[in-house]
Short mmCIF file of C-alpha atoms in Angstrom, two decimals:
data_model
loop_
_atom_site.label_atom_id
_atom_site.label_comp_id
_atom_site.label_asym_id
_atom_site.label_seq_id
_atom_site.Cartn_x
_atom_site.Cartn_y
_atom_site.Cartn_z
CA MET A 1 74.55 -21.71 28.29
CA PRO A 2 72.58 -22.81 26.33
CA VAL A 3 71.36 -25.08 29.53
CA THR A 4 71.82 -23.80 32.88
CA ASN A 5 74.29 -25.84 35.32
CA PHE A 6 72.14 -26.06 38.35
CA ASP A 7 73.59 -26.77 41.64
CA PHE A 8 70.35 -28.66 42.91
CA LYS A 9 69.99 -31.49 40.13
CA GLU A 10 66.65 -32.43 38.47
CA LYS A 11 64.74 -35.12 39.85
CA TYR A 12 61.69 -35.40 37.72
CA ARG A 13 60.49 -36.37 34.22
CA TYR A 14 58.75 -33.81 32.27
CA GLN A 15 56.92 -33.61 28.74
CA ASN A 16 57.96 -31.00 26.17
CA GLY A 17 56.39 -28.30 24.24
CA PHE A 18 54.50 -24.98 24.77
CA ASP A 19 50.79 -24.79 24.29
CA SER A 20 51.01 -28.38 23.19
CA TYR A 21 48.18 -30.73 23.56
CA LEU A 22 49.71 -33.57 26.00
CA GLU A 23 48.67 -36.54 28.06
CA SER A 24 49.90 -38.32 30.71
CA GLU A 25 48.64 -41.31 32.88
CA ALA A 26 50.36 -42.69 36.01
CA VAL A 27 48.65 -45.94 35.74
CA SER A 28 48.30 -47.82 32.36
CA GLY A 29 44.87 -47.76 30.93
CA ALA A 30 43.52 -44.60 33.07
CA LEU A 31 42.98 -42.46 30.07
CA PRO A 32 39.80 -43.48 28.15
CA ILE A 33 40.31 -43.90 24.34
CA GLY A 34 38.31 -42.10 22.03
CA HIS A 35 36.29 -40.22 24.15
CA ASN A 36 36.48 -37.68 27.20
CA SER A 37 33.68 -38.62 29.70
CA PRO A 38 32.61 -42.31 29.33
CA GLN A 39 29.54 -43.46 31.46
CA LYS A 40 32.11 -45.35 33.72
CA PRO A 41 35.78 -44.04 33.16
CA PRO A 42 38.54 -46.62 33.51
CA LEU A 43 39.55 -47.65 36.86
CA GLY A 44 36.66 -46.42 38.47
CA LEU A 45 37.86 -42.70 38.09
CA TYR A 46 36.03 -39.45 37.96
CA ALA A 47 36.28 -37.33 34.80
CA GLU A 48 36.71 -33.65 35.46
CA LYS A 49 37.01 -30.89 32.94
CA LEU A 50 39.15 -27.93 33.77
CA SER A 51 38.51 -25.01 31.62
CA GLY A 52 41.01 -22.13 31.17
CA THR A 53 38.87 -20.41 28.53
CA ALA A 54 35.16 -20.08 27.64
CA PHE A 55 33.88 -23.08 25.91
CA THR A 56 33.31 -21.14 22.98
CA ALA A 57 36.78 -19.56 22.64
CA PRO A 58 38.31 -19.76 19.15
CA ARG A 59 40.25 -23.15 18.65
CA HIS A 60 43.44 -21.51 18.52
CA GLU A 61 42.88 -19.85 21.94
CA ASN A 62 40.72 -22.59 23.59
CA LYS A 63 42.46 -24.05 26.68
CA GLN A 64 41.14 -27.07 28.62
CA SER A 65 42.37 -30.19 30.18
CA TRP A 66 40.44 -33.42 31.33
CA LEU A 67 41.67 -34.82 34.64
CA TYR A 68 40.77 -38.48 35.58
CA ARG A 69 40.94 -38.59 39.42
CA ILE A 70 39.84 -40.69 42.34
CA LEU A 71 37.28 -38.07 43.72
CA PRO A 72 36.09 -34.84 41.99
CA SER A 73 37.45 -31.37 43.45
CA CYS A 74 34.14 -30.21 44.30
CA SER A 75 33.64 -32.94 47.04
CA HIS A 76 34.44 -30.50 50.00
CA PRO A 77 32.46 -28.14 52.68
CA PRO A 78 32.02 -24.59 51.84
CA PHE A 79 34.88 -22.23 51.81
CA VAL A 80 35.22 -19.34 54.66
CA GLN A 81 37.43 -16.66 54.82
CA ALA A 82 41.05 -17.45 55.96
CA THR A 83 42.47 -16.57 59.34
CA PRO A 84 46.01 -15.34 59.49
CA ARG A 85 48.62 -18.11 59.99
CA ASN A 86 51.12 -17.20 63.07
CA GLY A 87 50.20 -13.70 62.85
CA GLN A 88 51.36 -13.57 59.31
CA GLU A 89 48.58 -12.54 56.75
CA PRO A 90 49.61 -12.13 52.79
CA VAL A 91 49.34 -8.49 51.55
CA LEU A 92 47.22 -9.14 48.74
CA GLU A 93 44.59 -6.17 48.62
CA GLN A 94 44.60 -4.45 45.57
CA SER A 95 41.51 -1.95 45.53
CA PRO A 96 42.19 1.28 43.73
CA ALA A 97 41.64 3.08 47.11
CA ARG A 98 44.59 1.13 48.56
CA LEU A 99 47.04 1.66 45.68
CA HIS A 100 49.74 4.82 45.20
CA TYR A 101 49.83 5.86 41.67
CA ILE A 102 53.04 8.06 41.50
CA PRO A 103 55.16 9.11 38.75
CA ASN A 104 58.58 8.91 40.67
CA GLN A 105 60.99 6.32 39.73
CA LEU A 106 61.36 3.48 42.81
CA ARG A 107 63.75 1.22 43.63
CA TRP A 108 63.87 -1.23 46.34
CA ASP A 109 66.77 -3.08 48.23
CA PRO A 110 66.91 -6.70 48.50
CA PHE A 111 63.53 -8.12 49.99
CA ASP A 112 63.91 -9.73 53.49
CA HIS A 113 63.90 -13.67 53.85
CA GLU A 114 61.15 -14.87 56.13
CA SER A 115 61.37 -17.76 58.24
CA ASP A 116 57.95 -18.11 59.71
CA THR A 117 56.07 -18.11 56.41
CA ASP A 118 55.37 -20.86 53.51
CA PHE A 119 54.80 -19.74 49.99
CA VAL A 120 51.05 -18.63 50.57
CA SER A 121 51.70 -16.73 53.69
CA GLY A 122 54.82 -15.29 52.18
CA LEU A 123 53.23 -13.67 49.20
CA ARG A 124 53.58 -9.70 49.19
CA LEU A 125 51.79 -7.54 46.59
CA VAL A 126 54.10 -4.82 45.57
CA ALA A 127 52.51 -3.41 42.71
CA GLY A 128 49.52 -3.76 40.32
CA ALA A 129 46.47 -2.64 37.96
CA GLY A 130 42.89 -3.84 37.14
CA ASP A 131 40.46 -5.85 38.87
CA PRO A 132 40.80 -9.55 39.13
CA THR A 133 36.68 -9.69 39.18
CA LEU A 134 36.61 -8.36 35.67
CA LYS A 135 39.58 -10.27 34.77
CA GLN A 136 41.49 -7.34 33.56
CA GLY A 137 45.18 -6.36 34.58
CA LEU A 138 47.61 -7.85 36.84
CA GLY A 139 49.48 -7.91 40.33
CA MET A 140 53.31 -7.92 40.89
CA TYR A 141 54.74 -9.98 44.06
CA ILE A 142 57.62 -10.69 46.24
CA TYR A 143 57.52 -13.97 47.75
CA ALA A 144 59.68 -15.17 50.81
CA ALA A 145 59.17 -18.34 52.76
CA GLY A 146 61.06 -20.12 55.23
CA LYS A 147 59.17 -23.57 55.24
CA SER A 148 57.32 -25.82 53.48
CA MET A 149 53.43 -25.78 53.10
CA SER A 150 52.07 -28.40 55.22
CA ALA A 151 51.77 -31.91 53.28
CA GLN A 152 48.00 -31.87 54.08
CA SER A 153 47.63 -28.36 52.20
CA ALA A 154 47.01 -26.91 48.52
CA PHE A 155 46.53 -23.59 47.01
CA TYR A 156 44.86 -22.20 44.13
CA SER A 157 44.12 -18.88 42.72
CA ALA A 158 40.79 -18.02 41.10
CA ASP A 159 42.11 -14.58 40.19
CA GLY A 160 44.80 -15.39 37.35
CA ASP A 161 47.76 -17.55 36.19
CA LEU A 162 50.94 -16.86 38.47
CA LEU A 163 54.24 -16.56 36.68
CA ILE A 164 56.87 -17.49 39.37
CA VAL A 165 60.49 -16.13 38.95
CA ALA A 166 62.73 -18.16 41.32
CA GLN A 167 65.59 -16.11 42.65
CA ASP A 168 66.99 -17.59 45.85
CA GLY A 169 66.29 -21.29 46.89
CA VAL A 170 64.60 -24.06 45.40
CA LEU A 171 60.78 -24.73 44.82
CA ASP A 172 59.53 -28.25 44.72
CA ILE A 173 56.02 -27.78 43.55
CA ARG A 174 53.37 -30.58 43.52
CA THR A 175 50.40 -29.96 41.08
CA GLU A 176 47.47 -31.71 40.48
CA PHE A 177 49.25 -32.68 36.96
CA GLY A 178 52.46 -33.73 38.47
CA TRP A 179 55.74 -32.28 40.02
CA LEU A 180 57.57 -29.34 38.78
CA LEU A 181 61.14 -28.45 40.46
CA VAL A 182 61.93 -24.95 39.94
CA ARG A 183 65.40 -23.51 40.77
CA PRO A 184 66.94 -19.80 40.48
CA MET A 185 67.40 -19.45 36.50
CA GLU A 186 64.00 -21.12 35.88
CA ILE A 187 60.41 -19.82 35.95
CA ALA A 188 57.02 -21.70 36.26
CA VAL A 189 53.24 -20.80 35.18
CA ILE A 190 50.71 -22.08 37.64
CA PRO A 191 47.30 -21.32 35.54
CA ARG A 192 44.31 -20.16 37.37
CA GLY A 193 42.40 -22.75 39.31
CA VAL A 194 45.30 -25.55 39.29
CA ARG A 195 45.72 -26.75 42.98
CA TYR A 196 49.35 -26.82 44.14
CA GLN A 197 51.80 -27.29 47.08
CA VAL A 198 55.20 -25.62 47.48
CA LEU A 199 57.92 -27.36 49.10
CA LEU A 200 61.45 -26.16 50.17
CA PRO A 201 63.88 -28.99 49.57
CA SER A 202 67.10 -26.59 50.21
CA GLY A 203 66.05 -24.26 52.82
CA PRO A 204 64.36 -20.60 52.77
CA VAL A 205 63.36 -19.24 49.19
CA ARG A 206 62.67 -15.80 47.92
CA GLY A 207 61.68 -14.65 44.48
CA TYR A 208 59.21 -12.58 42.16
CA ALA A 209 55.91 -13.46 40.93
CA LEU A 210 53.32 -11.91 38.59
CA GLU A 211 49.82 -13.08 38.38
CA LEU A 212 48.05 -12.46 35.18
CA TYR A 213 44.12 -11.50 35.62
CA GLN A 214 43.36 -11.34 31.91
CA GLY A 215 44.10 -14.11 29.08
CA HIS A 216 47.14 -16.34 29.38
CA PHE A 217 50.86 -16.19 28.55
CA GLN A 218 51.92 -16.97 25.01
CA LEU A 219 55.13 -16.97 22.74
CA PRO A 220 55.79 -13.73 21.10
CA GLU A 221 55.55 -13.62 17.35
CA LEU A 222 58.94 -13.88 15.55
CA GLY A 223 58.33 -11.90 12.32
CA PRO A 224 61.52 -11.34 10.34
CA ILE A 225 63.42 -13.34 12.81
CA GLY A 226 62.00 -16.47 11.18
CA SER A 227 60.78 -19.86 12.92
CA ASN A 228 63.48 -20.16 15.59
CA GLY A 229 64.65 -17.86 18.23
CA LEU A 230 64.12 -16.41 21.47
CA ALA A 231 62.23 -19.16 23.81
CA ASN A 232 61.70 -22.01 21.80
CA VAL A 233 58.58 -24.38 22.07
CA ARG A 234 60.46 -27.80 22.93
CA ASP A 235 62.15 -26.18 25.66
CA PHE A 236 59.16 -25.69 28.04
CA GLN A 237 58.47 -28.69 30.58
CA ALA A 238 55.26 -29.83 31.74
CA PRO A 239 54.67 -32.32 34.39
CA VAL A 240 53.90 -36.15 34.07
CA ALA A 241 50.99 -37.33 36.01
CA CYS A 242 51.51 -38.38 39.74
CA PHE A 243 49.03 -39.25 42.37
CA SER A 244 48.09 -40.09 45.94
CA GLU A 245 45.61 -42.51 47.24
CA ASP A 246 44.71 -40.45 50.60
CA HIS A 247 41.13 -40.64 50.35
CA GLY A 248 39.77 -43.07 53.17
CA SER A 249 38.86 -40.81 55.98
CA ILE A 250 35.30 -39.23 56.50
CA ALA A 251 36.22 -36.98 59.36
CA LEU A 252 37.45 -33.38 58.49
CA ASP A 253 40.03 -33.48 61.19
CA GLY A 254 41.09 -36.99 60.50
CA PRO A 255 44.78 -38.07 59.24
CA ASN A 256 43.58 -37.47 55.72
CA SER A 257 42.17 -34.09 56.07
CA TYR A 258 43.54 -31.46 53.61
CA THR A 259 43.33 -27.83 53.79
CA ILE A 260 42.54 -26.00 50.48
CA THR A 261 43.30 -22.36 50.29
CA ALA A 262 41.81 -20.31 47.30
CA LYS A 263 42.80 -16.67 46.40
CA PHE A 264 39.45 -15.19 45.18
CA ASN A 265 39.35 -11.65 44.46
CA ASN A 266 42.56 -11.07 46.37
CA THR A 267 41.13 -12.54 49.66
CA LEU A 268 42.19 -16.05 51.03
CA PHE A 269 39.48 -18.47 51.82
CA GLU A 270 39.82 -22.08 53.14
CA THR A 271 38.02 -25.32 53.50
CA LYS A 272 39.04 -28.88 54.78
CA GLN A 273 38.37 -32.10 52.84
CA PRO A 274 38.78 -35.62 53.76
CA HIS A 275 40.67 -36.44 50.78
CA THR A 276 44.03 -35.51 49.00
CA PRO A 277 43.54 -32.94 46.18
CA PHE A 278 46.65 -34.72 44.46
CA ASP A 279 44.62 -37.65 43.16
CA VAL A 280 44.60 -37.02 39.49
CA VAL A 281 45.64 -40.57 38.05
CA ALA A 282 45.73 -39.25 34.26
CA TRP A 283 45.11 -36.03 32.46
CA HIS A 284 45.09 -34.46 28.88
CA GLY A 285 44.79 -31.33 27.30
CA ASN A 286 46.41 -28.09 26.79
CA TYR A 287 45.91 -26.29 29.87
CA TYR A 288 48.64 -27.21 32.52
CA PRO A 289 51.55 -25.98 34.73
CA TYR A 290 54.76 -25.75 33.04
CA LYS A 291 58.49 -24.48 33.52
CA TYR A 292 61.20 -23.05 31.54
CA ASP A 293 65.02 -22.71 31.90
CA LEU A 294 66.07 -19.14 31.15
CA GLY A 295 69.52 -20.58 30.10
CA ARG A 296 67.85 -21.89 27.01
CA PHE A 297 66.76 -18.56 25.73
CA ASN A 298 68.38 -17.79 22.36
CA THR A 299 69.35 -14.05 22.56
CA ILE A 300 68.87 -12.04 19.49
CA GLY A 301 70.77 -8.72 18.99
CA SER A 302 72.33 -6.19 16.50
CA ILE A 303 75.65 -7.20 14.65
CA SER A 304 75.91 -3.59 13.24
CA PHE A 305 74.84 -0.43 15.14
CA ASP A 306 72.53 0.68 17.89
CA HIS A 307 70.92 -1.13 20.53
CA PRO A 308 67.84 -2.66 19.70
CA ASP A 309 64.44 -2.17 21.73
CA PRO A 310 64.22 -4.57 24.63
CA SER A 311 61.17 -6.42 23.14
CA ILE A 312 64.10 -8.70 21.43
CA PHE A 313 64.40 -10.12 25.05
CA THR A 314 60.89 -11.11 25.43
CA VAL A 315 60.17 -14.59 26.87
CA LEU A 316 56.32 -14.77 27.29
CA SER A 317 53.87 -12.38 26.22
CA ALA A 318 50.27 -11.67 27.32
CA PRO A 319 48.71 -9.41 24.76
CA SER A 320 46.05 -6.82 25.23
CA ASP A 321 43.11 -6.55 22.57
CA HIS A 322 45.36 -3.96 20.61
CA ALA A 323 47.81 -5.76 18.53
CA GLY A 324 51.55 -5.41 19.46
CA THR A 325 50.54 -4.21 23.08
CA ALA A 326 50.90 -6.44 26.02
CA ILE A 327 49.12 -6.57 29.45
CA ALA A 328 52.27 -8.16 30.57
CA ASP A 329 55.54 -9.09 28.73
CA PHE A 330 58.28 -11.15 30.85
CA VAL A 331 61.46 -10.02 29.46
CA ILE A 332 64.92 -11.14 30.41
CA PHE A 333 68.46 -9.66 30.00
CA PRO A 334 70.64 -12.59 30.10
CA PRO A 335 74.54 -13.05 29.24
CA ARG A 336 75.16 -11.77 25.33
CA TRP A 337 77.58 -10.56 23.07
CA LEU A 338 77.87 -6.59 22.08
CA VAL A 339 79.42 -5.80 18.97
CA GLY A 340 77.60 -2.67 17.87
CA GLU A 341 80.04 -0.18 15.96
CA ASP A 342 79.93 3.48 16.99
CA THR A 343 77.27 2.52 19.41
CA PHE A 344 76.12 3.41 23.08
CA ARG A 345 75.73 -0.21 24.18
CA PRO A 346 73.73 -0.26 27.44
CA PRO A 347 69.99 0.32 27.25
CA TRP A 348 69.55 3.95 26.34
CA TYR A 349 67.65 6.69 28.27
CA HIS A 350 64.12 6.67 27.58
CA ARG A 351 60.37 7.24 28.67
CA ASN A 352 57.91 4.69 27.86
CA THR A 353 54.07 4.37 27.43
CA MET A 354 54.47 0.90 29.20
CA SER A 355 55.40 0.44 32.82
CA GLU A 356 58.44 -1.33 33.77
CA PHE A 357 59.10 -3.52 36.82
CA MET A 358 62.59 -4.77 36.95
CA GLY A 359 64.29 -7.48 39.22
CA LEU A 360 67.71 -8.99 39.32
CA ILE A 361 68.03 -12.77 39.55
CA THR A 362 71.70 -13.03 40.07
CA GLY A 363 74.79 -11.20 39.27
CA ALA A 364 75.06 -7.59 38.24
CA TYR A 365 72.91 -5.60 35.46
CA ASP A 366 75.12 -3.76 32.93
CA ALA A 367 73.11 -0.44 33.03
CA LYS A 368 73.09 -0.33 36.95
CA LYS A 369 76.20 -0.33 39.40
CA GLY A 370 75.76 -2.56 42.40
CA GLY A 371 76.79 -1.59 46.12
CA LYS A 372 74.93 0.04 48.58
CA GLY A 373 71.97 1.71 47.27
CA GLY A 374 72.46 -0.10 44.01
CA PHE A 375 70.35 -2.43 41.92
CA VAL A 376 71.42 -6.11 43.46
CA PRO A 377 69.94 -9.46 43.52
CA GLY A 378 66.63 -9.67 45.36
CA GLY A 379 65.77 -6.14 44.86
CA ALA A 380 63.65 -4.38 42.30
CA SER A 381 62.72 -1.10 40.39
CA LEU A 382 59.62 0.55 38.90
CA HIS A 383 59.64 2.94 36.18
CA ASN A 384 56.15 3.65 35.73
CA VAL A 385 54.44 5.09 32.46
CA MET A 386 56.43 7.99 30.89
CA SER A 387 58.69 8.04 34.15
CA GLY A 388 62.35 8.73 32.63
CA HIS A 389 65.05 6.51 33.40
CA GLY A 390 68.61 4.84 31.79
CA PRO A 391 71.94 3.94 32.76
CA ASP A 392 73.25 5.72 36.09
CA ALA A 393 75.86 8.21 35.64
CA ALA A 394 78.80 5.67 36.26
CA SER A 395 77.42 3.24 33.79
CA TYR A 396 76.66 5.75 31.51
CA GLU A 397 80.24 7.30 31.50
CA GLY A 398 82.06 3.97 31.47
CA ALA A 399 79.94 3.03 28.23
CA ARG A 400 80.31 6.56 26.57
CA ASN A 401 84.24 6.04 26.65
CA ALA A 402 84.50 2.55 26.28
CA GLU A 403 86.78 0.71 23.70
CA LEU A 404 84.30 -0.69 21.09
CA LYS A 405 85.69 -4.08 20.77
CA PRO A 406 83.29 -7.36 20.91
CA GLN A 407 82.47 -7.83 24.68
CA LYS A 408 80.20 -10.32 26.56
CA VAL A 409 78.00 -8.61 29.13
CA GLY A 410 76.16 -9.91 31.84
CA GLU A 411 78.39 -13.18 32.33
CA GLY A 412 76.98 -15.07 35.39
CA SER A 413 73.98 -12.55 35.44
CA CYS A 414 70.25 -12.33 34.73
CA ALA A 415 67.97 -9.57 35.07
CA PHE A 416 64.27 -9.50 34.09
CA MET A 417 61.23 -7.24 33.56
CA PHE A 418 57.57 -7.16 33.99
CA GLU A 419 56.43 -4.77 31.39
CA SER A 420 52.77 -3.76 31.08
CA CYS A 421 50.71 -1.19 29.11
CA LEU A 422 48.95 -0.40 32.18
CA MET A 423 49.68 2.42 34.55
CA VAL A 424 51.03 0.56 37.89
CA GLY A 425 49.91 1.59 41.38
CA VAL A 426 52.09 0.75 44.50
CA THR A 427 50.75 -0.91 47.51
CA ASP A 428 51.27 0.34 51.02
CA TRP A 429 53.44 -2.58 51.79
CA GLY A 430 55.52 -1.98 48.70
CA LEU A 431 55.71 1.95 49.51
CA GLU A 432 56.33 1.90 53.03
CA THR A 433 55.47 -1.48 55.17
CA CYS A 434 58.72 -3.40 53.57
CA HIS A 435 61.02 -0.40 54.42
CA LYS A 436 63.11 -1.45 51.58
CA VAL A 437 62.34 1.77 49.26
CA GLN A 438 65.76 3.41 48.21
CA GLU A 439 64.96 7.26 49.11
CA ASP A 440 68.14 8.35 47.19
CA TYR A 441 67.62 6.41 44.29
CA ASN A 442 67.33 9.07 41.77
CA GLU A 443 70.47 11.09 43.50
CA HIS A 444 72.39 7.82 43.41
CA SER A 445 71.61 6.96 39.96
CA TRP A 446 71.42 10.47 38.05
CA GLY A 447 72.68 13.23 40.39
CA GLY A 448 76.17 12.91 38.84
CA VAL A 449 74.97 12.99 35.41
CA LYS A 450 77.69 15.25 33.30
CA VAL A 451 77.09 17.88 30.87
CA HIS A 452 78.90 17.21 27.55
CA TRP A 453 77.31 19.94 25.71
CA LYS A 454 80.26 21.73 23.96
CA GLY A 455 78.53 24.94 23.13
CA MET A 456 77.31 26.72 20.06
CA PRO A 457 79.46 26.01 17.25
CA GLU A 458 81.12 29.28 15.57
CA GLY A 459 78.72 31.17 13.59
CA GLU A 460 75.81 29.49 14.90
CA LYS A 461 72.94 31.85 16.39
CA GLY A 462 70.68 28.96 17.87
CA GLN A 463 67.56 30.11 16.15
CA GLY A 464 66.56 27.36 14.38
CA HIS A 465 63.09 28.53 13.52
CA LEU A 466 64.53 31.42 11.50
CA LEU A 467 65.82 31.29 7.99
#
């Protein structure tokens, strides 16, 4: 730290900044000067506006980009509902009738790797809330893929922005805006509507994803922390323009035929077009994909006593219409120093009005022990609204009796949390089909919790309501 030492080295250039107004051109002179939609854009390109918010959204919330491309994205035949590929169909359905809203604490063993799926067919909805048709709520996913998407394909979601948390394996993501290389300990956000293709340069991949149906991610306010800390603006990376010229064929089954898959209300649709979707020669705006190295997170903590609320570990937040409350927070628990005096240092026991979905990218989480039936990389847990949770018995006893000297925890580890103000329902796949739910989670974690109550002090009657 503060920069992750990746085994798979970077191969692309980027622009830096979060929610910044950026511009990029792969060919000099491709961007028009002084206006957005000239009668004849430079180099014979088409101007196309991509709006991530309503035209009339307040200036500080407005998200849009102008793309200058060889052919417009509307140049394709009608979409039809997609058929399963190789018998594999993404489990995306999220109607309320198909979700299980239960108060039980849940934990999953590491989810399986897949050999026959690509990124799209390997998406599995685990839990969610709300409705993408109303642009309300979110979906929580596991992805597992054993092969790259076809070089003649692209995918986009009309349902929301997708935050990808790489856990195992490298994602080489080609987007309309350019390339992103996303490795374990990096995250990426692909905005609603942006077309992309996921290649696997180092073999099979597995990870987590959260799709945000409403609003967009932003950096949390820092308040008394000041002007720097947590995730800093300069550390977010956006692609530079990169394009192809595969647009000469007319036949839909010709060598330049591209399959475009759209996720629309949690259903997949497909069309074929005789030209590449990756023909954006230049772009400018503040609506674009980006990535972030979690190793750059500036962790804030107590240097006196008590364990602060986990909100101090928030990387990105998607606020609701109620101040201080999020539809989704993305929170991480990276390596950090603990120095609190007379303090129980792991996260305390608690019940939360928010739902907490946790995953482990690498290493071991300091409040949960690993091993069989434990919380291990590639697995997950869900503590829904007001479901009690906290350190397992072994972690509690260890922390209760620990020598309170300065200690660095989480070395070589990083856990994360998708936190939401919404009550989260679990899909059939997440509860049963995946066969990963740890049935003895409660017993394994808290069945051995000891009673440390020392009894009534001498002379006390235990009747606090009486004088």
